[in-house]
Amino acid sequence: MSNAASRLDDFRHRRTILVTGGAGYIGSHAVLALRDAGWQVAVIDNLTTGFRWAVPDDVAFFEGDIADGPLLARIISDQSIGAILHFAGSIIVPESVSDPLKYYANNTVKSRALIEAAVTGGVKHYIFSSTAATYGTPATDGPIMESAPQVPINPYGTSKLMTEWMLRDVAAAYDFNYCALRYFNVAGADPRARTGQSTAGATHLIKVAVEAALGKRDHVAVFGTDFDTPDGTGVRDYIHVSDLAHAHVLALEHLISDPASSHTLNCGYGHGYSVLEVLNAVDRVTNLKIERKVAGRRAGDPAALTADSNAIRSRFGWTPQHDDLEMIVRHALAWERKLMDVKR
């Protein structure tokens, strides 16, 4: 067994992975992916947007805030935490424009507190849920590389970029490495329908569209039809949440195996779909016609965002399994139906 493999095997048997926001949408999928890969997991979540039932009963769960230093110190010590996957935060772009202080508090200030708790508690590996919003409006057409200028156009993107900077500086000063994964548009649900996006009033397009298809909304708003795109509506790179969760498992393994390395990587498929293309796909899957209502552009929305994901594919061997828009829609739809059955 190689030194890296031996280090990874030893870590897996002795250490627990702390998932912040593990009762939320992406965090709950990461918990499942970690457990499926044989990792011991603990979760901290304040349940503002997450759900206690989204965390398996045999996973250690702590209801609390990631800025609660004494609580984090106790969790890190009692649970033998060896790495942190940080998902907790606020994610709605227009809200960040209208309430920037909330985003700097939740996404930046509290992330700083979590990083400090990690360093103080001897946690050496940290994976951060970042965003393509750090790029702002791309200067050129086509997929964005990680080396593209970081010029966010909304407080959401800025709040995440500031955390990336903190991680960079902490890794230079301490025995600590990190991976910041810049997500593009996350969608879908666990293929086995164990978890999915459950937050009421969600703004993610595919979630909204399947809700409309099932009669939970009477229409879908199309925010802007005058973008510089083929059909005038915004184009995004939609990544299946389970592919994204798997990327986190690979990132964890690489941080442990190579503790001298840190990474900042895009997570997307490298191609995008417009709002109208997504709605047409939902129509095809459901054999229905969703009502569209055109509205004005939302503050902070760029015309198109797609990922150049060559770096994560080559460094981590990440190979997406669900790069199919209609498959993403089917999984989201199955989860939405399950939610409806639970609530009856």
mmCIF file of C-alpha atoms in Angstrom:
data_model
loop_
_atom_site.group_PDB
_atom_site.id
_atom_site.type_symbol
_atom_site.label_atom_id
_atom_site.label_comp_id
_atom_site.label_asym_id
_atom_site.label_seq_id
_atom_site.Cartn_x
_atom_site.Cartn_y
_atom_site.Cartn_z
ATOM 1 C CA MET A 1 0.000 0.000 0.000
ATOM 2 C CA SER A 2 1.370 3.441 -0.931
ATOM 3 C CA ASN A 3 1.987 6.117 1.690
ATOM 4 C CA ALA A 4 -0.962 8.137 0.401
ATOM 5 C CA ALA A 5 -3.289 5.131 0.452
ATOM 6 C CA SER A 6 -2.094 4.172 3.921
ATOM 7 C CA ARG A 7 -2.663 7.710 5.194
ATOM 8 C CA LEU A 8 -6.168 7.731 3.732
ATOM 9 C CA ASP A 9 -7.070 4.337 5.186
ATOM 10 C CA ASP A 10 -5.790 5.311 8.632
ATOM 11 C CA PHE A 11 -7.689 8.609 8.524
ATOM 12 C CA ARG A 12 -10.915 6.870 7.511
ATOM 13 C CA HIS A 13 -10.752 4.556 10.523
ATOM 14 C CA ARG A 14 -9.758 7.153 13.123
ATOM 15 C CA ARG A 15 -11.478 10.375 12.102
ATOM 16 C CA THR A 16 -14.982 11.758 11.539
ATOM 17 C CA ILE A 17 -15.959 14.286 8.867
ATOM 18 C CA LEU A 18 -17.984 17.293 10.053
ATOM 19 C CA VAL A 19 -20.554 18.544 7.532
ATOM 20 C CA THR A 20 -21.905 22.027 8.194
ATOM 21 C CA GLY A 21 -25.363 22.614 6.748
ATOM 22 C CA GLY A 22 -25.717 18.842 6.482
ATOM 23 C CA ALA A 23 -29.500 19.026 6.901
ATOM 24 C CA GLY A 24 -29.801 21.212 3.806
ATOM 25 C CA TYR A 25 -30.019 20.469 0.113
ATOM 26 C CA ILE A 26 -26.424 19.933 -0.996
ATOM 27 C CA GLY A 27 -25.139 19.103 2.469
ATOM 28 C CA SER A 28 -27.563 16.201 2.917
ATOM 29 C CA HIS A 29 -26.415 14.713 -0.394
ATOM 30 C CA ALA A 30 -22.797 15.067 0.723
ATOM 31 C CA VAL A 31 -23.624 13.207 3.938
ATOM 32 C CA LEU A 32 -25.039 10.319 1.890
ATOM 33 C CA ALA A 33 -22.066 10.312 -0.484
ATOM 34 C CA LEU A 34 -19.613 10.235 2.408
ATOM 35 C CA ARG A 35 -21.460 7.402 4.142
ATOM 36 C CA ASP A 36 -21.731 5.464 0.883
ATOM 37 C CA ALA A 37 -17.930 5.781 0.602
ATOM 38 C CA GLY A 38 -17.388 4.445 4.115
ATOM 39 C CA TRP A 39 -16.765 7.677 6.050
ATOM 40 C CA GLN A 40 -17.939 8.438 9.576
ATOM 41 C CA VAL A 41 -19.969 11.668 9.534
ATOM 42 C CA ALA A 42 -21.244 14.287 11.982
ATOM 43 C CA VAL A 43 -23.528 17.214 11.096
ATOM 44 C CA ILE A 44 -24.025 20.700 12.478
ATOM 45 C CA ASP A 45 -26.994 22.698 11.209
ATOM 46 C CA ASN A 46 -29.094 25.481 12.732
ATOM 47 C CA LEU A 47 -32.154 24.220 10.790
ATOM 48 C CA THR A 48 -32.946 27.674 9.406
ATOM 49 C CA THR A 49 -33.392 26.149 5.964
ATOM 50 C CA GLY A 50 -32.462 22.534 6.663
ATOM 51 C CA PHE A 51 -34.529 19.643 8.023
ATOM 52 C CA ARG A 52 -33.637 17.315 10.871
ATOM 53 C CA TRP A 53 -35.215 14.382 9.006
ATOM 54 C CA ALA A 54 -32.747 14.878 6.155
ATOM 55 C CA VAL A 55 -29.933 13.582 8.389
ATOM 56 C CA PRO A 56 -29.837 9.786 8.898
ATOM 57 C CA ASP A 57 -30.632 8.705 12.449
ATOM 58 C CA ASP A 58 -27.237 7.101 12.961
ATOM 59 C CA VAL A 59 -25.322 10.275 12.048
ATOM 60 C CA ALA A 60 -24.290 12.443 15.010
ATOM 61 C CA PHE A 61 -26.352 15.630 14.739
ATOM 62 C CA PHE A 62 -25.812 18.953 16.496
ATOM 63 C CA GLU A 63 -28.336 21.756 16.191
ATOM 64 C CA GLY A 64 -26.397 24.966 16.397
ATOM 65 C CA ASP A 65 -24.553 27.763 14.659
ATOM 66 C CA ILE A 66 -21.171 27.463 12.984
ATOM 67 C CA ALA A 67 -20.088 30.674 14.744
ATOM 68 C CA ASP A 68 -20.622 29.079 18.177
ATOM 69 C CA GLY A 69 -16.985 28.571 19.169
ATOM 70 C CA PRO A 70 -17.532 26.520 22.356
ATOM 71 C CA LEU A 71 -19.972 24.189 20.571
ATOM 72 C CA LEU A 72 -17.579 23.667 17.669
ATOM 73 C CA ALA A 73 -14.660 23.031 20.008
ATOM 74 C CA ARG A 74 -16.695 20.361 21.802
ATOM 75 C CA ILE A 75 -17.801 18.706 18.546
ATOM 76 C CA ILE A 76 -14.269 18.695 17.126
ATOM 77 C CA SER A 77 -12.896 17.126 20.295
ATOM 78 C CA ASP A 78 -15.675 14.682 21.151
ATOM 79 C CA GLN A 79 -16.211 13.458 17.579
ATOM 80 C CA SER A 80 -12.522 13.292 16.588
ATOM 81 C CA ILE A 81 -13.169 15.593 13.642
ATOM 82 C CA GLY A 82 -10.442 15.367 11.029
ATOM 83 C CA ALA A 83 -11.956 17.396 8.185
ATOM 84 C CA ILE A 84 -14.770 19.873 7.604
ATOM 85 C CA LEU A 85 -17.077 20.131 4.599
ATOM 86 C CA HIS A 86 -18.628 23.589 4.840
ATOM 87 C CA PHE A 87 -22.027 24.041 3.168
ATOM 88 C CA ALA A 88 -23.829 26.312 5.654
ATOM 89 C CA GLY A 89 -24.629 29.743 4.247
ATOM 90 C CA SER A 90 -27.046 31.963 2.348
ATOM 91 C CA ILE A 91 -27.388 31.462 -1.402
ATOM 92 C CA ILE A 92 -30.056 33.676 -3.011
ATOM 93 C CA VAL A 93 -28.464 36.237 -5.329
ATOM 94 C CA PRO A 94 -31.265 38.879 -5.401
ATOM 95 C CA GLU A 95 -31.593 38.707 -1.615
ATOM 96 C CA SER A 96 -27.860 39.343 -1.311
ATOM 97 C CA VAL A 97 -28.337 42.554 -3.278
ATOM 98 C CA SER A 98 -31.186 43.750 -1.053
ATOM 99 C CA ASP A 99 -29.668 42.495 2.227
ATOM 100 C CA PRO A 100 -25.884 42.410 1.792
ATOM 101 C CA LEU A 101 -25.106 42.487 5.501
ATOM 102 C CA LYS A 102 -26.903 39.156 5.974
ATOM 103 C CA TYR A 103 -24.635 37.600 3.363
ATOM 104 C CA TYR A 104 -21.430 39.044 4.756
ATOM 105 C CA ALA A 105 -22.473 37.827 8.206
ATOM 106 C CA ASN A 106 -23.559 34.311 7.211
ATOM 107 C CA ASN A 107 -21.105 33.592 4.422
ATOM 108 C CA THR A 108 -17.996 35.509 5.452
ATOM 109 C CA VAL A 109 -17.956 36.329 9.164
ATOM 110 C CA LYS A 110 -19.291 32.939 10.246
ATOM 111 C CA SER A 111 -16.975 31.158 7.825
ATOM 112 C CA ARG A 112 -14.081 32.959 9.485
ATOM 113 C CA ALA A 113 -15.270 31.667 12.868
ATOM 114 C CA LEU A 114 -15.479 28.129 11.494
ATOM 115 C CA ILE A 115 -11.988 28.331 9.997
ATOM 116 C CA GLU A 116 -10.637 29.580 13.327
ATOM 117 C CA ALA A 117 -12.324 26.687 15.150
ATOM 118 C CA ALA A 118 -10.734 24.269 12.685
ATOM 119 C CA VAL A 119 -7.238 25.697 13.166
ATOM 120 C CA THR A 120 -7.610 25.869 16.949
ATOM 121 C CA GLY A 121 -9.007 22.336 17.098
ATOM 122 C CA GLY A 122 -6.298 20.833 14.903
ATOM 123 C CA VAL A 123 -8.570 20.113 11.906
ATOM 124 C CA LYS A 124 -6.218 20.195 8.928
ATOM 125 C CA HIS A 125 -8.532 19.639 5.943
ATOM 126 C CA TYR A 126 -11.360 21.907 4.838
ATOM 127 C CA ILE A 127 -13.659 21.809 1.809
ATOM 128 C CA PHE A 128 -15.582 24.970 1.029
ATOM 129 C CA SER A 129 -18.842 25.347 -0.860
ATOM 130 C CA SER A 130 -17.996 28.277 -3.128
ATOM 131 C CA THR A 131 -19.726 29.506 -6.267
ATOM 132 C CA ALA A 132 -19.360 30.524 -9.887
ATOM 133 C CA ALA A 133 -20.782 33.877 -8.772
ATOM 134 C CA THR A 134 -17.212 34.799 -7.823
ATOM 135 C CA TYR A 135 -16.548 35.282 -11.559
ATOM 136 C CA GLY A 136 -19.224 37.908 -12.057
ATOM 137 C CA THR A 137 -20.003 38.546 -15.712
ATOM 138 C CA PRO A 138 -17.523 36.591 -17.865
ATOM 139 C CA ALA A 139 -15.357 38.713 -20.127
ATOM 140 C CA THR A 140 -15.499 36.135 -22.915
ATOM 141 C CA ASP A 141 -17.993 33.600 -24.242
ATOM 142 C CA GLY A 142 -17.616 29.942 -23.459
ATOM 143 C CA PRO A 143 -16.770 27.908 -20.366
ATOM 144 C CA ILE A 144 -14.977 29.774 -17.586
ATOM 145 C CA MET A 145 -11.584 28.592 -16.357
ATOM 146 C CA GLU A 146 -10.509 28.913 -12.721
ATOM 147 C CA SER A 147 -7.906 31.472 -13.816
ATOM 148 C CA ALA A 148 -10.613 33.853 -15.081
ATOM 149 C CA PRO A 149 -10.831 37.218 -13.279
ATOM 150 C CA GLN A 150 -12.767 37.147 -10.008
ATOM 151 C CA VAL A 151 -15.054 40.178 -10.319
ATOM 152 C CA PRO A 152 -18.328 39.327 -8.552
ATOM 153 C CA ILE A 153 -21.312 41.525 -9.371
ATOM 154 C CA ASN A 154 -23.377 40.760 -6.265
ATOM 155 C CA PRO A 155 -22.729 40.451 -2.522
ATOM 156 C CA TYR A 156 -23.345 36.693 -2.651
ATOM 157 C CA GLY A 157 -20.349 36.202 -4.930
ATOM 158 C CA THR A 158 -18.237 38.686 -2.993
ATOM 159 C CA SER A 159 -19.033 37.041 0.347
ATOM 160 C CA LYS A 160 -17.878 33.683 -1.000
ATOM 161 C CA LEU A 161 -14.753 35.097 -2.646
ATOM 162 C CA MET A 162 -13.704 36.696 0.638
ATOM 163 C CA THR A 163 -13.876 33.264 2.271
ATOM 164 C CA GLU A 164 -11.710 31.802 -0.495
ATOM 165 C CA TRP A 165 -9.132 34.488 0.289
ATOM 166 C CA MET A 166 -9.229 33.628 3.985
ATOM 167 C CA LEU A 167 -8.647 29.961 3.230
ATOM 168 C CA ARG A 168 -5.707 30.810 0.961
ATOM 169 C CA ASP A 169 -4.075 32.892 3.669
ATOM 170 C CA VAL A 170 -4.729 30.380 6.457
ATOM 171 C CA ALA A 171 -3.259 27.548 4.377
ATOM 172 C CA ALA A 172 -0.097 29.633 3.922
ATOM 173 C CA ALA A 173 0.218 30.233 7.663
ATOM 174 C CA TYR A 174 -0.785 26.898 9.253
ATOM 175 C CA ASP A 175 -0.632 23.138 8.802
ATOM 176 C CA PHE A 176 -3.898 23.249 6.880
ATOM 177 C CA ASN A 177 -5.084 22.568 3.345
ATOM 178 C CA TYR A 178 -8.349 23.231 1.583
ATOM 179 C CA CYS A 179 -10.381 22.785 -1.553
ATOM 180 C CA ALA A 180 -12.785 25.519 -2.661
ATOM 181 C CA LEU A 181 -15.309 24.089 -5.103
ATOM 182 C CA ARG A 182 -16.979 26.723 -7.263
ATOM 183 C CA TYR A 183 -20.458 25.394 -8.011
ATOM 184 C CA PHE A 184 -22.410 26.290 -11.057
ATOM 185 C CA ASN A 185 -26.201 25.602 -10.959
ATOM 186 C CA VAL A 186 -26.973 22.642 -8.730
ATOM 187 C CA ALA A 187 -30.140 20.675 -9.485
ATOM 188 C CA GLY A 188 -31.802 17.291 -9.224
ATOM 189 C CA ALA A 189 -32.044 14.913 -6.283
ATOM 190 C CA ASP A 190 -30.599 11.660 -5.004
ATOM 191 C CA PRO A 191 -31.380 8.985 -7.647
ATOM 192 C CA ARG A 192 -32.678 6.711 -4.876
ATOM 193 C CA ALA A 193 -34.900 9.519 -3.540
ATOM 194 C CA ARG A 194 -33.250 9.474 -0.119
ATOM 195 C CA THR A 195 -33.024 13.276 -0.055
ATOM 196 C CA GLY A 196 -33.595 16.260 -2.318
ATOM 197 C CA GLN A 197 -34.318 19.962 -2.362
ATOM 198 C CA SER A 198 -37.046 20.560 0.200
ATOM 199 C CA THR A 199 -36.948 24.247 1.155
ATOM 200 C CA ALA A 200 -40.236 26.082 0.721
ATOM 201 C CA GLY A 201 -40.062 29.049 -1.627
ATOM 202 C CA ALA A 202 -36.883 27.844 -3.341
ATOM 203 C CA THR A 203 -35.653 29.919 -6.282
ATOM 204 C CA HIS A 204 -33.690 27.261 -8.209
ATOM 205 C CA LEU A 205 -35.227 26.984 -11.676
ATOM 206 C CA ILE A 206 -35.610 23.201 -11.952
ATOM 207 C CA LYS A 207 -37.089 22.961 -8.449
ATOM 208 C CA VAL A 208 -39.545 25.761 -9.288
ATOM 209 C CA ALA A 209 -40.435 24.158 -12.627
ATOM 210 C CA VAL A 210 -41.236 20.718 -11.203
ATOM 211 C CA GLU A 211 -43.303 22.360 -8.465
ATOM 212 C CA ALA A 212 -45.279 24.109 -11.202
ATOM 213 C CA ALA A 213 -45.687 20.847 -13.115
ATOM 214 C CA LEU A 214 -47.200 19.255 -10.007
ATOM 215 C CA GLY A 215 -49.573 22.153 -9.365
ATOM 216 C CA LYS A 216 -47.686 23.620 -6.399
ATOM 217 C CA ARG A 217 -47.168 26.851 -8.369
ATOM 218 C CA ASP A 218 -49.407 28.293 -11.056
ATOM 219 C CA HIS A 219 -46.570 29.476 -13.313
ATOM 220 C CA VAL A 220 -42.819 29.914 -13.671
ATOM 221 C CA ALA A 221 -41.383 33.412 -13.953
ATOM 222 C CA VAL A 222 -38.826 33.927 -16.711
ATOM 223 C CA PHE A 223 -36.563 36.698 -15.462
ATOM 224 C CA GLY A 224 -35.415 38.468 -18.576
ATOM 225 C CA THR A 225 -35.738 37.611 -22.266
ATOM 226 C CA ASP A 226 -33.265 40.224 -23.536
ATOM 227 C CA PHE A 227 -29.959 38.642 -22.540
ATOM 228 C CA ASP A 228 -27.264 38.219 -25.183
ATOM 229 C CA THR A 229 -27.999 34.495 -25.557
ATOM 230 C CA PRO A 230 -29.527 32.470 -28.420
ATOM 231 C CA ASP A 231 -33.109 32.699 -27.100
ATOM 232 C CA GLY A 232 -32.690 35.780 -24.905
ATOM 233 C CA THR A 233 -32.966 33.920 -21.601
ATOM 234 C CA GLY A 234 -30.169 33.237 -19.142
ATOM 235 C CA VAL A 235 -27.921 30.231 -19.756
ATOM 236 C CA ARG A 236 -26.559 28.156 -16.875
ATOM 237 C CA ASP A 237 -24.494 25.006 -16.381
ATOM 238 C CA TYR A 238 -26.795 22.634 -14.449
ATOM 239 C CA ILE A 239 -24.893 20.039 -12.408
ATOM 240 C CA HIS A 240 -26.634 17.092 -10.774
ATOM 241 C CA VAL A 241 -26.362 17.334 -7.002
ATOM 242 C CA SER A 242 -25.133 13.735 -6.681
ATOM 243 C CA ASP A 243 -22.261 14.385 -9.090
ATOM 244 C CA LEU A 244 -21.406 17.436 -6.996
ATOM 245 C CA ALA A 245 -21.540 15.429 -3.759
ATOM 246 C CA HIS A 246 -19.173 12.855 -5.271
ATOM 247 C CA ALA A 247 -16.764 15.673 -6.151
ATOM 248 C CA HIS A 248 -16.591 16.512 -2.444
ATOM 249 C CA VAL A 249 -15.682 12.938 -1.538
ATOM 250 C CA LEU A 250 -12.873 12.987 -4.111
ATOM 251 C CA ALA A 251 -11.682 16.372 -2.825
ATOM 252 C CA LEU A 252 -11.586 15.023 0.732
ATOM 253 C CA GLU A 253 -9.539 12.016 -0.322
ATOM 254 C CA HIS A 254 -7.041 14.182 -2.178
ATOM 255 C CA LEU A 255 -6.594 16.643 0.678
ATOM 256 C CA ILE A 256 -5.853 13.800 3.071
ATOM 257 C CA SER A 257 -3.590 11.922 0.650
ATOM 258 C CA ASP A 258 -1.614 15.044 -0.284
ATOM 259 C CA PRO A 259 -1.666 17.379 2.734
ATOM 260 C CA ALA A 260 0.685 19.866 1.068
ATOM 261 C CA SER A 261 -1.819 20.652 -1.700
ATOM 262 C CA SER A 262 -4.802 22.993 -1.873
ATOM 263 C CA HIS A 263 -7.208 23.444 -4.769
ATOM 264 C CA THR A 264 -9.767 25.870 -6.164
ATOM 265 C CA LEU A 265 -11.864 24.113 -8.792
ATOM 266 C CA ASN A 266 -14.987 24.537 -10.876
ATOM 267 C CA CYS A 267 -17.843 22.049 -10.562
ATOM 268 C CA GLY A 268 -19.965 21.974 -13.683
ATOM 269 C CA TYR A 269 -20.406 20.040 -16.897
ATOM 270 C CA GLY A 270 -18.953 22.538 -19.357
ATOM 271 C CA HIS A 271 -22.160 23.297 -21.236
ATOM 272 C CA GLY A 272 -25.336 25.165 -20.430
ATOM 273 C CA TYR A 273 -29.061 25.362 -21.008
ATOM 274 C CA SER A 274 -31.230 28.444 -21.225
ATOM 275 C CA VAL A 275 -34.236 29.014 -18.997
ATOM 276 C CA LEU A 276 -36.572 28.160 -21.874
ATOM 277 C CA GLU A 277 -34.632 24.995 -22.713
ATOM 278 C CA VAL A 278 -34.974 23.850 -19.104
ATOM 279 C CA LEU A 279 -38.721 24.546 -19.070
ATOM 280 C CA ASN A 280 -39.141 22.685 -22.355
ATOM 281 C CA ALA A 281 -37.292 19.701 -20.850
ATOM 282 C CA VAL A 282 -39.683 19.699 -17.875
ATOM 283 C CA ASP A 283 -42.594 19.805 -20.313
ATOM 284 C CA ARG A 284 -41.214 16.758 -22.133
ATOM 285 C CA VAL A 285 -40.591 14.746 -18.978
ATOM 286 C CA THR A 286 -44.017 15.509 -17.475
ATOM 287 C CA ASN A 287 -45.977 15.625 -20.749
ATOM 288 C CA LEU A 288 -47.439 18.912 -19.539
ATOM 289 C CA LYS A 289 -47.103 22.545 -20.526
ATOM 290 C CA ILE A 290 -45.879 24.816 -17.736
ATOM 291 C CA GLU A 291 -47.198 28.353 -17.903
ATOM 292 C CA ARG A 292 -44.430 30.919 -18.343
ATOM 293 C CA LYS A 293 -44.694 34.546 -17.288
ATOM 294 C CA VAL A 294 -42.031 36.955 -18.444
ATOM 295 C CA ALA A 295 -40.630 39.291 -15.789
ATOM 296 C CA GLY A 296 -37.758 41.750 -15.681
ATOM 297 C CA ARG A 297 -34.184 40.735 -15.070
ATOM 298 C CA ARG A 298 -33.188 40.063 -11.476
ATOM 299 C CA ALA A 299 -30.442 42.155 -9.917
ATOM 300 C CA GLY A 300 -27.029 40.526 -10.172
ATOM 301 C CA ASP A 301 -27.842 37.974 -12.894
ATOM 302 C CA PRO A 302 -25.225 37.529 -15.668
ATOM 303 C CA ALA A 303 -26.347 36.357 -19.106
ATOM 304 C CA ALA A 304 -24.465 33.047 -19.131
ATOM 305 C CA LEU A 305 -22.291 30.975 -16.817
ATOM 306 C CA THR A 306 -20.758 27.642 -17.810
ATOM 307 C CA ALA A 307 -17.800 25.822 -16.304
ATOM 308 C CA ASP A 308 -14.505 24.691 -17.694
ATOM 309 C CA SER A 309 -14.229 21.594 -15.482
ATOM 310 C CA ASN A 310 -11.074 20.101 -16.978
ATOM 311 C CA ALA A 311 -9.070 20.763 -13.806
ATOM 312 C CA ILE A 312 -11.264 18.735 -11.440
ATOM 313 C CA ARG A 313 -11.561 15.946 -13.978
ATOM 314 C CA SER A 314 -7.799 15.661 -14.416
ATOM 315 C CA ARG A 315 -6.703 16.248 -10.803
ATOM 316 C CA PHE A 316 -9.340 14.193 -9.008
ATOM 317 C CA GLY A 317 -10.508 11.842 -11.754
ATOM 318 C CA TRP A 318 -14.018 13.217 -11.409
ATOM 319 C CA THR A 319 -16.312 11.597 -13.972
ATOM 320 C CA PRO A 320 -19.934 12.796 -13.856
ATOM 321 C CA GLN A 321 -22.599 10.099 -13.939
ATOM 322 C CA HIS A 322 -25.702 12.269 -14.399
ATOM 323 C CA ASP A 323 -24.855 14.760 -17.155
ATOM 324 C CA ASP A 324 -28.292 14.637 -18.737
ATOM 325 C CA LEU A 325 -30.848 17.424 -18.356
ATOM 326 C CA GLU A 326 -33.890 15.170 -18.564
ATOM 327 C CA MET A 327 -32.382 12.786 -16.000
ATOM 328 C CA ILE A 328 -31.842 15.732 -13.645
ATOM 329 C CA VAL A 329 -35.468 16.752 -14.146
ATOM 330 C CA ARG A 330 -36.727 13.189 -13.555
ATOM 331 C CA HIS A 331 -34.844 12.918 -10.271
ATOM 332 C CA ALA A 332 -36.074 16.339 -9.126
ATOM 333 C CA LEU A 333 -39.625 15.386 -10.093
ATOM 334 C CA ALA A 334 -39.472 12.066 -8.223
ATOM 335 C CA TRP A 335 -38.308 13.861 -5.088
ATOM 336 C CA GLU A 336 -41.029 16.495 -5.403
ATOM 337 C CA ARG A 337 -43.662 13.776 -5.667
ATOM 338 C CA LYS A 338 -42.216 12.084 -2.587
ATOM 339 C CA LEU A 339 -42.460 15.362 -0.678
ATOM 340 C CA MET A 340 -46.107 15.673 -1.672
ATOM 341 C CA ASP A 341 -46.849 12.120 -0.468
ATOM 342 C CA VAL A 342 -45.156 12.792 2.881
ATOM 343 C CA LYS A 343 -47.219 15.911 3.461
ATOM 344 C CA ARG A 344 -50.584 14.260 2.710
#
